[in-house]
mmCIF file of C-alpha atoms and ligand atoms in Angstrom:
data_model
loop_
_atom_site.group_PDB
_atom_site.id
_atom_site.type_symbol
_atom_site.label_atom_id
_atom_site.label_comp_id
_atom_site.label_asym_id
_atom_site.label_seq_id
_atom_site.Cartn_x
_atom_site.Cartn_y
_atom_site.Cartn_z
ATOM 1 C CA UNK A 1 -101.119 48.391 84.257
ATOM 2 C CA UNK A 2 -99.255 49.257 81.059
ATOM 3 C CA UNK A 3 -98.911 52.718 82.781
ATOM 4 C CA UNK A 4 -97.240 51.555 85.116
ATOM 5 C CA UNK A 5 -94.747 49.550 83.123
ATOM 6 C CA UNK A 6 -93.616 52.613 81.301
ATOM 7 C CA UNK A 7 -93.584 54.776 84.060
ATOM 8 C CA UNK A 8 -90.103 56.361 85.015
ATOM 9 C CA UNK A 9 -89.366 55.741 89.338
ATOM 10 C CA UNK A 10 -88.427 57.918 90.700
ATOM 11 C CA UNK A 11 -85.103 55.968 91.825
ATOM 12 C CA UNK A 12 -84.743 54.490 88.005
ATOM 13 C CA UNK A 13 -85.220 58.796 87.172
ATOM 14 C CA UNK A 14 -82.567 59.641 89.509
ATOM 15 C CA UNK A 15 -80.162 56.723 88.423
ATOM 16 C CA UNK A 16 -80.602 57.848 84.907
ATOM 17 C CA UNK A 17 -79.710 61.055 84.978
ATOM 18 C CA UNK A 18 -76.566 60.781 87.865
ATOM 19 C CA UNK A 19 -75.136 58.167 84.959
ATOM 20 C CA UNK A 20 -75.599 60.959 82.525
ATOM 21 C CA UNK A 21 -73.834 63.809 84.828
ATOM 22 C CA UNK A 22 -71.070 61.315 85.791
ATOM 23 C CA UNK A 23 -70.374 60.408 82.559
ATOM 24 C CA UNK A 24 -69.991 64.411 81.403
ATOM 25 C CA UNK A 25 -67.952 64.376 84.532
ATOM 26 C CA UNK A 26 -65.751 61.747 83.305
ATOM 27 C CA UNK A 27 -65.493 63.061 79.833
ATOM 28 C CA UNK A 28 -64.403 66.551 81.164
ATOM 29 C CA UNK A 29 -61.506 65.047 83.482
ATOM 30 C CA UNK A 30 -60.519 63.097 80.813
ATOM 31 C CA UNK A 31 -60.115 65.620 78.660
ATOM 32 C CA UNK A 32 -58.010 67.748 80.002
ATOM 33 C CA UNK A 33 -55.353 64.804 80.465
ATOM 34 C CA UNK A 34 -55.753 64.191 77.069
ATOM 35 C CA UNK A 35 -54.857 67.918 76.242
ATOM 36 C CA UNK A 36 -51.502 67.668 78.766
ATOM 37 C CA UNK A 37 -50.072 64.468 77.284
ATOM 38 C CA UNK A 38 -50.184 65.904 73.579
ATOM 39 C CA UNK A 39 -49.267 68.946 74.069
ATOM 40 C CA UNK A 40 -45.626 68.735 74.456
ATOM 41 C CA UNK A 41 -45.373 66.791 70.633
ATOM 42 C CA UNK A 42 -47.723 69.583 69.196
ATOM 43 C CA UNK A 43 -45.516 72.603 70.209
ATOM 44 C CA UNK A 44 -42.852 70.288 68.796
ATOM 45 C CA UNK A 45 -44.191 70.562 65.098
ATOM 46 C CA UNK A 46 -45.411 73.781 65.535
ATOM 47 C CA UNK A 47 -41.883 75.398 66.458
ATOM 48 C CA UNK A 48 -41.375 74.735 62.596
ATOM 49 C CA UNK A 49 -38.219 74.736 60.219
ATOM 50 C CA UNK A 50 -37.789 77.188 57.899
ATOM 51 C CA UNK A 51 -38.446 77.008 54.108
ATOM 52 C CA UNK A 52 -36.025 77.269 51.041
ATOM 53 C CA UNK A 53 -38.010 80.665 49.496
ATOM 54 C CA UNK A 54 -35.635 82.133 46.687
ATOM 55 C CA UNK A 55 -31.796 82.301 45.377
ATOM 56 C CA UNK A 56 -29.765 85.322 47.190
ATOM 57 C CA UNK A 57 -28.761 85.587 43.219
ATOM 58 C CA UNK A 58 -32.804 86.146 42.061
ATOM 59 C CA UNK A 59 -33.211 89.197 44.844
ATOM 60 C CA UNK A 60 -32.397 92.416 44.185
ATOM 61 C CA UNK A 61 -33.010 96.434 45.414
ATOM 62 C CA UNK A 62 -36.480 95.893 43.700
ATOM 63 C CA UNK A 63 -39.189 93.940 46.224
ATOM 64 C CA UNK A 64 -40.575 91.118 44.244
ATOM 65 C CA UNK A 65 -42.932 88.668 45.049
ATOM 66 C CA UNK A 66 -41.682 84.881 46.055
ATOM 67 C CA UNK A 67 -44.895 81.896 46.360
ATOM 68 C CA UNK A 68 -43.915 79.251 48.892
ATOM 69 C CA UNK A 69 -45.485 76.293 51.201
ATOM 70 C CA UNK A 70 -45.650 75.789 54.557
ATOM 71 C CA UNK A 71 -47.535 72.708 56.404
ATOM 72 C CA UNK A 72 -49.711 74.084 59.184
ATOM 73 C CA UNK A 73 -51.272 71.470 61.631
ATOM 74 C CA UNK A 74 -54.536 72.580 62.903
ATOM 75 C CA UNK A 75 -55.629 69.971 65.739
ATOM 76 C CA UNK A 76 -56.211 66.659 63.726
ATOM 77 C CA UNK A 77 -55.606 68.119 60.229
ATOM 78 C CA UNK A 78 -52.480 68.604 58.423
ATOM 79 C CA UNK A 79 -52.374 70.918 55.389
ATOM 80 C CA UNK A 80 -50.013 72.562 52.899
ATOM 81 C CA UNK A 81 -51.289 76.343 52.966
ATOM 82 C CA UNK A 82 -49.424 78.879 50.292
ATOM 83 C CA UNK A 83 -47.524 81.745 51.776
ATOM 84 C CA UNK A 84 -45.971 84.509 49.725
ATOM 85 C CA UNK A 85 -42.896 87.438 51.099
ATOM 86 C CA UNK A 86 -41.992 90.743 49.521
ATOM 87 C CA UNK A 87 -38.070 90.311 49.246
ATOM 88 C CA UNK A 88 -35.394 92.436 48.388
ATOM 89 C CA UNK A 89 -31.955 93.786 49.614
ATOM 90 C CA UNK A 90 -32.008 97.435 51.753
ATOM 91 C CA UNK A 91 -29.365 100.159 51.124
ATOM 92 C CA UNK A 92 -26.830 97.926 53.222
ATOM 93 C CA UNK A 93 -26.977 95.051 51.350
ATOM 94 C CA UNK A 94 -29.073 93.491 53.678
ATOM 95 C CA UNK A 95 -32.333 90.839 52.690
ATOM 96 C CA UNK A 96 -35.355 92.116 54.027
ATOM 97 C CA UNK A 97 -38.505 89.313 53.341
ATOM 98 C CA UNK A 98 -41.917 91.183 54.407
ATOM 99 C CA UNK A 99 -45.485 89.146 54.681
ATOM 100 C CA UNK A 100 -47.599 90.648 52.560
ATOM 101 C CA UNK A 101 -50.791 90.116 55.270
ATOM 102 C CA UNK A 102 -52.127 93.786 55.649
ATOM 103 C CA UNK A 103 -52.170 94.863 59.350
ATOM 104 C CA UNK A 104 -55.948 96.303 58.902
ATOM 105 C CA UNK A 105 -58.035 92.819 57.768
ATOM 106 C CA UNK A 106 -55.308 90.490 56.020
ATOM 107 C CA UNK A 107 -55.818 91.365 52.412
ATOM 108 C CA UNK A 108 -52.636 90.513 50.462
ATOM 109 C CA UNK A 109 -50.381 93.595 49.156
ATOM 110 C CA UNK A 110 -49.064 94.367 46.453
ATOM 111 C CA UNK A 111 -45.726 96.695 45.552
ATOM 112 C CA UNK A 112 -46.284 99.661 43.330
ATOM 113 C CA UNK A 113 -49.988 98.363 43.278
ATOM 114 C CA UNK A 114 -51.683 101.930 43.287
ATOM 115 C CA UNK A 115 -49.901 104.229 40.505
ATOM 116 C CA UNK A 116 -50.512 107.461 42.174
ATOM 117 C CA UNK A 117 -47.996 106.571 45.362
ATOM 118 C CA UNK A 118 -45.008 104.768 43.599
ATOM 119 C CA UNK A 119 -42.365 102.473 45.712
ATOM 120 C CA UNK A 120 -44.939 101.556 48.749
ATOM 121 C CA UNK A 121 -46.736 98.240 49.245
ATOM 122 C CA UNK A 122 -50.653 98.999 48.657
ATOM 123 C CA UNK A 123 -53.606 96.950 49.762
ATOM 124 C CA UNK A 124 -55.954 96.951 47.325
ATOM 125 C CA UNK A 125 -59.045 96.333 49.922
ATOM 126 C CA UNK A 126 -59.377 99.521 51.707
ATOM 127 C CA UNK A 127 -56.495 101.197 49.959
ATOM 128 C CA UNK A 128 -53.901 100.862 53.116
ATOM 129 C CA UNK A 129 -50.261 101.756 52.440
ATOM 130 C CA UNK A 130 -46.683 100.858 53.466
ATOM 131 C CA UNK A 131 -42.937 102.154 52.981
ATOM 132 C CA UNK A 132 -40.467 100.370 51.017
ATOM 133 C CA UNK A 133 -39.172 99.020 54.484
ATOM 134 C CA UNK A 134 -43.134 97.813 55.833
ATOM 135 C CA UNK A 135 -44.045 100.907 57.568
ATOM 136 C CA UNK A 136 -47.207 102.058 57.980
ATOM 137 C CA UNK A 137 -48.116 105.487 55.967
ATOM 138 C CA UNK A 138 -50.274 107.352 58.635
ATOM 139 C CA UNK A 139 -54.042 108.097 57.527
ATOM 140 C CA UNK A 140 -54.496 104.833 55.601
ATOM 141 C CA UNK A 141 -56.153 101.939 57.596
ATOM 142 C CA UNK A 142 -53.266 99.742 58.784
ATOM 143 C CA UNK A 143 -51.717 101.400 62.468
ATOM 144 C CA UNK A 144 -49.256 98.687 62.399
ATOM 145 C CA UNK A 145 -45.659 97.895 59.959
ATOM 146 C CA UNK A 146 -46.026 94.665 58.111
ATOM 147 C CA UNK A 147 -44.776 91.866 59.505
ATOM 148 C CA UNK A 148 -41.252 90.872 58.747
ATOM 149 C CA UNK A 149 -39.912 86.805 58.194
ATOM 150 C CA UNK A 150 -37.248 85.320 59.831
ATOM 151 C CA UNK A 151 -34.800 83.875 57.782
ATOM 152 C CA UNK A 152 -31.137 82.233 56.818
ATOM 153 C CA UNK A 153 -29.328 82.380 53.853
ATOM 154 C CA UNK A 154 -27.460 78.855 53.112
ATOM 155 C CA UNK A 155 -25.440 78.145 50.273
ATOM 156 C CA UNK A 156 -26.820 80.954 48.179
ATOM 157 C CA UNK A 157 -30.656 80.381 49.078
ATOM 158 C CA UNK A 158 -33.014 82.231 50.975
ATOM 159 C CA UNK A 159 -34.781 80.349 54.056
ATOM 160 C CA UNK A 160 -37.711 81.994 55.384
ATOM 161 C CA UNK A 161 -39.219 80.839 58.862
ATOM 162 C CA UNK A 162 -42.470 82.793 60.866
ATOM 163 C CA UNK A 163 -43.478 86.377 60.057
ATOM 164 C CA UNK A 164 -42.959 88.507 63.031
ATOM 165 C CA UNK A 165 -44.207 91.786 64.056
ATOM 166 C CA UNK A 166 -41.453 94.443 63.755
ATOM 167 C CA UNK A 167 -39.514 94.463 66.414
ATOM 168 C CA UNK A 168 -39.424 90.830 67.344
ATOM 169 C CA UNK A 169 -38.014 89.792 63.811
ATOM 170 C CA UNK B 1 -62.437 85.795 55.649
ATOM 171 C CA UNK B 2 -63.873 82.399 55.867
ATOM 172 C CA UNK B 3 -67.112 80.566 57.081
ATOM 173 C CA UNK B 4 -65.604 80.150 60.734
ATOM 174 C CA UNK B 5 -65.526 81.453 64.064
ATOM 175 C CA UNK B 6 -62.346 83.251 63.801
ATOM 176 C CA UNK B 7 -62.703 84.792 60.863
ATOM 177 C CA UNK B 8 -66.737 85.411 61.909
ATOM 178 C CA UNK B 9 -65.557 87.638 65.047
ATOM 179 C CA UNK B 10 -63.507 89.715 63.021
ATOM 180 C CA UNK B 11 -66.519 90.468 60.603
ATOM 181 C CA UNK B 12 -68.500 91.371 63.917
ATOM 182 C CA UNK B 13 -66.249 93.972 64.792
ATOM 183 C CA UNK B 14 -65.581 95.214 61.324
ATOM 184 C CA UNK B 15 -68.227 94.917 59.118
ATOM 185 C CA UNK B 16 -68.677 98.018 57.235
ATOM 186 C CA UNK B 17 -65.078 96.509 56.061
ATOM 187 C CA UNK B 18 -66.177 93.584 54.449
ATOM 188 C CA UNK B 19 -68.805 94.339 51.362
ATOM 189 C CA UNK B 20 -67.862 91.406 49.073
ATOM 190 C CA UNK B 21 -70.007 88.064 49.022
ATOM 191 C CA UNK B 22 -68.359 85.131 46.894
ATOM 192 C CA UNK B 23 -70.195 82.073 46.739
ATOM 193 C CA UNK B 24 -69.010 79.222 44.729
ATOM 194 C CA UNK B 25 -71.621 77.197 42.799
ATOM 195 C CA UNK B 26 -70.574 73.693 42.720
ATOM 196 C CA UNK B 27 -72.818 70.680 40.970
ATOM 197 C CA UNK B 28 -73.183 67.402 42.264
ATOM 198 C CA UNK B 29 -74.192 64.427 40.268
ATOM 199 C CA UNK B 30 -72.908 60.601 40.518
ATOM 200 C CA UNK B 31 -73.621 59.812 36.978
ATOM 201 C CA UNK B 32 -71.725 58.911 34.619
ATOM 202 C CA UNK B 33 -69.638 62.146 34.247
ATOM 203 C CA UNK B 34 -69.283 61.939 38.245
ATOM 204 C CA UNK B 35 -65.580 62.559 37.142
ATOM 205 C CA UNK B 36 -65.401 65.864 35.338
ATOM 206 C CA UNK B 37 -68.365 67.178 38.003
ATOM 207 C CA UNK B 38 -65.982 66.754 40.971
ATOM 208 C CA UNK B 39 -62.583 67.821 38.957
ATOM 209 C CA UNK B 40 -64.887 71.569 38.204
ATOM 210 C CA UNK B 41 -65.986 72.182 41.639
ATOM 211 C CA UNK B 42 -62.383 71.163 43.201
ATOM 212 C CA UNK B 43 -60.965 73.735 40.714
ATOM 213 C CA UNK B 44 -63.668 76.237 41.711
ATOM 214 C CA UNK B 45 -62.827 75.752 45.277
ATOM 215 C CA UNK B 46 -58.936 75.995 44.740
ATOM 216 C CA UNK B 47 -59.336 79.605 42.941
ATOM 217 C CA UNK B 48 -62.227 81.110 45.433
ATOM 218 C CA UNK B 49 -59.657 80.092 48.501
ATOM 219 C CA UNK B 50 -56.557 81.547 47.247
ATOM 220 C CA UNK B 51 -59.113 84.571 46.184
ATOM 221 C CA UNK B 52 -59.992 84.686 50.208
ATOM 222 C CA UNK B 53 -56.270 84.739 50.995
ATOM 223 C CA UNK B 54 -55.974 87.486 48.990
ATOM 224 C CA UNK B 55 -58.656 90.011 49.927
ATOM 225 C CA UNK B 56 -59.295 88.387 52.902
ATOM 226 C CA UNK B 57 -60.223 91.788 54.779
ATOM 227 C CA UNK B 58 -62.749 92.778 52.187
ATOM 228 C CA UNK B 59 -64.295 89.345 51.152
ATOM 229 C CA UNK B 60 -66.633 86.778 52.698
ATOM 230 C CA UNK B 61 -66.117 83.280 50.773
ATOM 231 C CA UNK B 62 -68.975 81.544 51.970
ATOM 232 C CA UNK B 63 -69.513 77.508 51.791
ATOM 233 C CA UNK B 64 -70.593 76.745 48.203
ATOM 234 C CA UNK B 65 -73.886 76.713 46.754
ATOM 235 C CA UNK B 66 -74.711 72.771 45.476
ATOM 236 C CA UNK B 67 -77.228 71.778 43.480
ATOM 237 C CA UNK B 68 -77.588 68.655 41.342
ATOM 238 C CA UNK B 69 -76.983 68.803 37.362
ATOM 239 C CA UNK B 70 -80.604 67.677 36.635
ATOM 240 C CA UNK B 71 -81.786 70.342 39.200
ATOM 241 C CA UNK B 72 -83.818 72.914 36.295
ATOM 242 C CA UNK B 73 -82.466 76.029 35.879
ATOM 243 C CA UNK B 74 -84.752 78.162 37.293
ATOM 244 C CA UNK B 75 -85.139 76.570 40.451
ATOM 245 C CA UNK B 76 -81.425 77.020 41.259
ATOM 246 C CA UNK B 77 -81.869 80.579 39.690
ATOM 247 C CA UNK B 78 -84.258 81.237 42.332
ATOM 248 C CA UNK B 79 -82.321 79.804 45.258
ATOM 249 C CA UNK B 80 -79.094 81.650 44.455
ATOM 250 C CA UNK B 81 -81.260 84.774 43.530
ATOM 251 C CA UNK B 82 -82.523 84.376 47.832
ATOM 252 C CA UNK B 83 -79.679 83.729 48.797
ATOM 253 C CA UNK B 84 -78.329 87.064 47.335
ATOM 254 C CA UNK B 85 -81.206 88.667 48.681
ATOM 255 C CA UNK B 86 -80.441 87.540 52.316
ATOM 256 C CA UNK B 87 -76.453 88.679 51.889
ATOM 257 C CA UNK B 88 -77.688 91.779 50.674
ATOM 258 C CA UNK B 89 -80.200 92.516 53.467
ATOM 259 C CA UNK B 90 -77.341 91.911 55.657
ATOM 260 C CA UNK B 91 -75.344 94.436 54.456
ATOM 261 C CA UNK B 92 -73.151 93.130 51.823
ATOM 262 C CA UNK B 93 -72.497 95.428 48.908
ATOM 263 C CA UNK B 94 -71.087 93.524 46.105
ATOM 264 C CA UNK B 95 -72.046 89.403 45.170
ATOM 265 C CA UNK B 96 -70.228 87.089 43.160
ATOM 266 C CA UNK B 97 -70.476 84.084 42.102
ATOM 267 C CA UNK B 98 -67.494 81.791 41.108
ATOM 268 C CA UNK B 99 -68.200 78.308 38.513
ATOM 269 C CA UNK B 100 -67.085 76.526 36.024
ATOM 270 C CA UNK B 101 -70.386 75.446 35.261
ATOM 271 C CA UNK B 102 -71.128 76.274 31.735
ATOM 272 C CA UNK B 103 -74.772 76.469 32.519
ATOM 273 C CA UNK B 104 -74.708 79.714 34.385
ATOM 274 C CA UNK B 105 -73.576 81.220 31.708
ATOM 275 C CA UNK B 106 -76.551 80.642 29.793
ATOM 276 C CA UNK B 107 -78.661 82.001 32.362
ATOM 277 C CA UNK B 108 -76.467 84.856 33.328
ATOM 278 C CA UNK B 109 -78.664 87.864 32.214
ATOM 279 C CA UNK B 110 -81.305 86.426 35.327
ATOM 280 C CA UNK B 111 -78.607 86.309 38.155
ATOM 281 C CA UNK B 112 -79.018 89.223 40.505
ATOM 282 C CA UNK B 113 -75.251 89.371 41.285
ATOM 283 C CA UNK B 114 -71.984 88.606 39.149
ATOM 284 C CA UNK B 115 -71.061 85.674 37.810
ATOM 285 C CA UNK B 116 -67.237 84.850 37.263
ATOM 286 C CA UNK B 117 -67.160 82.083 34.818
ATOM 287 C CA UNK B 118 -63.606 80.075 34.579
ATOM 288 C CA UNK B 119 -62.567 77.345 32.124
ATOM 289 C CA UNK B 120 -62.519 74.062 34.456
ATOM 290 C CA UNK B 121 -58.950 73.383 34.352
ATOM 291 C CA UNK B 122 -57.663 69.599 35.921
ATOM 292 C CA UNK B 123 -55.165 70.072 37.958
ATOM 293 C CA UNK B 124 -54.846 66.682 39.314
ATOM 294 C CA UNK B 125 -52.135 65.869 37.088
ATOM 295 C CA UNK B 126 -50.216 68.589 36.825
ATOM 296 C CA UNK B 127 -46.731 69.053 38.227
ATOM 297 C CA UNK B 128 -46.688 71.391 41.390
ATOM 298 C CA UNK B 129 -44.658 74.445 40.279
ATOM 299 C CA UNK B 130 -46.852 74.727 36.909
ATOM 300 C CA UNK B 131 -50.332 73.923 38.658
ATOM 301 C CA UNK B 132 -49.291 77.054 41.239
ATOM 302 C CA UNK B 133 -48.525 79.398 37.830
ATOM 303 C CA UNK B 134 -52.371 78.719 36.863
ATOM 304 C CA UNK B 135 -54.256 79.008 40.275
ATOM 305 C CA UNK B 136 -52.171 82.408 40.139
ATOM 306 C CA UNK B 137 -52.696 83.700 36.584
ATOM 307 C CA UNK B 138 -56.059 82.280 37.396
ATOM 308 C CA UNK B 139 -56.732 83.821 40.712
ATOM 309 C CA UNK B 140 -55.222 87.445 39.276
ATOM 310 C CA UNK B 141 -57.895 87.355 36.568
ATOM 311 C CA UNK B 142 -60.684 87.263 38.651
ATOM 312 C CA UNK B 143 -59.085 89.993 41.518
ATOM 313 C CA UNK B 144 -59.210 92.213 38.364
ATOM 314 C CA UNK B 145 -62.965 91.854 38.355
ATOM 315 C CA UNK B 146 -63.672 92.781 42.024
ATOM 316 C CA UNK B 147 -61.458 95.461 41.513
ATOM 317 C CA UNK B 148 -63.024 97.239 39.018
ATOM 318 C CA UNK B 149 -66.080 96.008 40.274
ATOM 319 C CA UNK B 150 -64.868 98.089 43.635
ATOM 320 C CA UNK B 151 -63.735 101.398 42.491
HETATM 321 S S1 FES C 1 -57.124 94.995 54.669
HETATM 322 FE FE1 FES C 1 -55.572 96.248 53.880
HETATM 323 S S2 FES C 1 -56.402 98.215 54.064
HETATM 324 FE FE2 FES C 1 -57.956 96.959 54.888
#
C-alpha cells in the first residue's frame, strides 16, 4: 500500500520531467531576448570617453610612466581598474602614449628596465624587448609592437582613450 | 594571470611561461579586532592584484589562503606547506606567499616557499592620489623580490 503511494506513474514521471525540459526551454528563449534588449545600452558605455592622463607641459623626449583610471563594466559589475602609458614626444614633436601590456603574456614594461640594452622598453618576465617607438626587437618573446593609446590634447592636457594595436591607433 | 577562465586558457597554452605561485594568506576572525583583520587582508589583496597586473605573464595569483586567527600554527603550516606541494607537482617553480599577518613571520623558517611580509597599511582613509603612491612604492618592493628571486 505505502508502495504504492510513493510510487512515481508513469504519466505523473512523464509530466515531471516535460515541466522540467519546458521550463529549460523557456529559460533559453528568454534569454537570448534578454541579451538583444541590453545590448544596445552596453556597447553604449563600453564605447568609452577618454581620460585626462598628464600635462603636454610634464612630457618630454624621455618616456615616463603616467598611473591613471578607467571604469570597466564587466556584465553586472562596475569597477575602477588602474591603467598606466609610456608617454613622451617623438623627433617631430609629436606625443606618442604606449600601453605598457607586453605582447607575449601581459607583464607590465618598464623603460631602460634591463641595463645592458639602454633606451628600449623591457619586460622583466621573460626578458622581451621593444624600441623607443613600441617595436618589437626580433629574438625576444613578444612578435608583436606594443600597443599604442588614442588620445587628444585639450587645453594643455593629455587625454588618453583605448590602446590599439599599431596600425589601428 | 588570475583564478579565471580567461586567464586559465592562456596558462594551458603557455605554461612553461608561468613559474610563479602567489597566494595571499588572509585571516578571518569576527572578534573583537574583526576591524583591523579585514583592513590587513583588503590591503594584502590590493598589493597581490596590482602585483598580477604587473607580471601577469609570469605569475599565477591564486584565491587566498583563509584560516581563522585561533586556527594553531602548525595546522595552517601544514595546509599551506600541501598546498605548495600540489603547485609544485604541477609545475610551478617559484611560491610566494603575500601577508600582513605578523604570525607568519614567526613561523617563517617552517614555510616551504617565500613569505613576503608587508606592514598592514589602512588605506580606507586615505586620499586617492596618496593611497595610489603606496600600493606603488608598495607593489615595487615586493617585484624586487621575485626578481631576484628569478634571475
Ligand atoms: S610577458 Fe613580456 S616577455 Fe613574456
Amino acid at each position: 500500500m505505502s508502495d504504492n503511494k510513493h510510487r512515481v506513474s508513469r504519466r505523473q514521471f512523464l509530466n515531471y520531467t516535460l515541466t522540467g525540459v519546458g521550463g529549460f526551454m523557456a529559460a533559453g528563449m528568454l534569454m537570448p531576448m534578454v541579451r538583444f534588449a541590453l545590448d544596445p545600452v552596453l556597447k553604449g558605455e563600453a564605447g568609452g570617453e577618454m581620460v585626462a592622463v598628464a600635462q603636454v607641459k610634464d612630457i618630454t623626449t624621455e618616456p615616463k610612466r603616467f598611473d591613471f583610471k578607467v571604469k570597466v563594466k564587466d556584465a553586472w559589475y562596475e569597477s575602477e581598474e588602474p591603467r598606466s602609458a609610456w608617454v613622451y614626444k617623438d623627433d617631430k614633436g609629436e606625443i606618442v602614449a604606449l600601453s605598457p601590456v607586453c605582447k607575449h603574456l601581459g607583464c607590465t614594461v618598464n623603460w631602460n628596465g634591463d641595463k645592458e640594452h639602454p633606451n628600449q622598453f623591457f619586460c622583466p618576465c621573460h626578458y622581451g624587448r621593444y624600441e623607443k617607438d613600441g617595436t618589437n626587437v626580433p629574438g625576444t618573446p613578444p612578435i608583436h609592437p606594443l600597443d599604442r593609446y588614442e588620445l587628444k590634447v585639450k587645453d594643455g592636457t593629455l587625454y588618453l582613450g583605448k590602446a590599439k594595436p599599431r596600425g589601428e591607433a | 594571470m588570475k583564478w579565471t577562465v580567461k586567464d586559465v586558457e592562456v596558462y594551458l597554452q603557455e605554461k612553461e611561461y608561468v613559474d610563479t605561485a602567489v597566494i595571499p594568506l588572509i585571516p578571518l576572525t569576527l572578534e573583537k579586532n574583526v576591524k583591523s583583520i579585514v583592513s590587513m587582508g583588503e590591503f594584502v589583496q590590493i598589493i597581490v592584484n596590482e602585483l598580477e597586473r604587473q607580471f601577469k605573464g609570469r605569475v599565477f595569483l591564486f584565491p587566498p589562503f583563509t584560516y581563522f586567527t585561533s586556527e594553531n600554527m602548525e595546522e595552517k603550516t601544514k595546509r599551506i606547506a600541501d598546498w605548495t606541494d600540489e603547485l609544485i607537482a604541477n609545475g610551478m617553480k617559484h611560491i610566494f606567499y603575500v601577508t600582513s599577518d605578523t604570525e607568519w613571520k614567526a613561523g617563517e623558517a617552517n614555510l616551504p616557499g617565500t613569505l613576503l611580509w608587508l606592514p598592514s597599511i589602512p588605506l580606507e582613509h586615505m586620499d586617492e592620489k596618496y593611497k595610489q603612491q603606496i600600493v606603488t612604492d608598495q607593489t615595487s618592493q615586493l617585484m624586487n623580490l621575485l626578481i631576484a628571486k628569478w634571475s
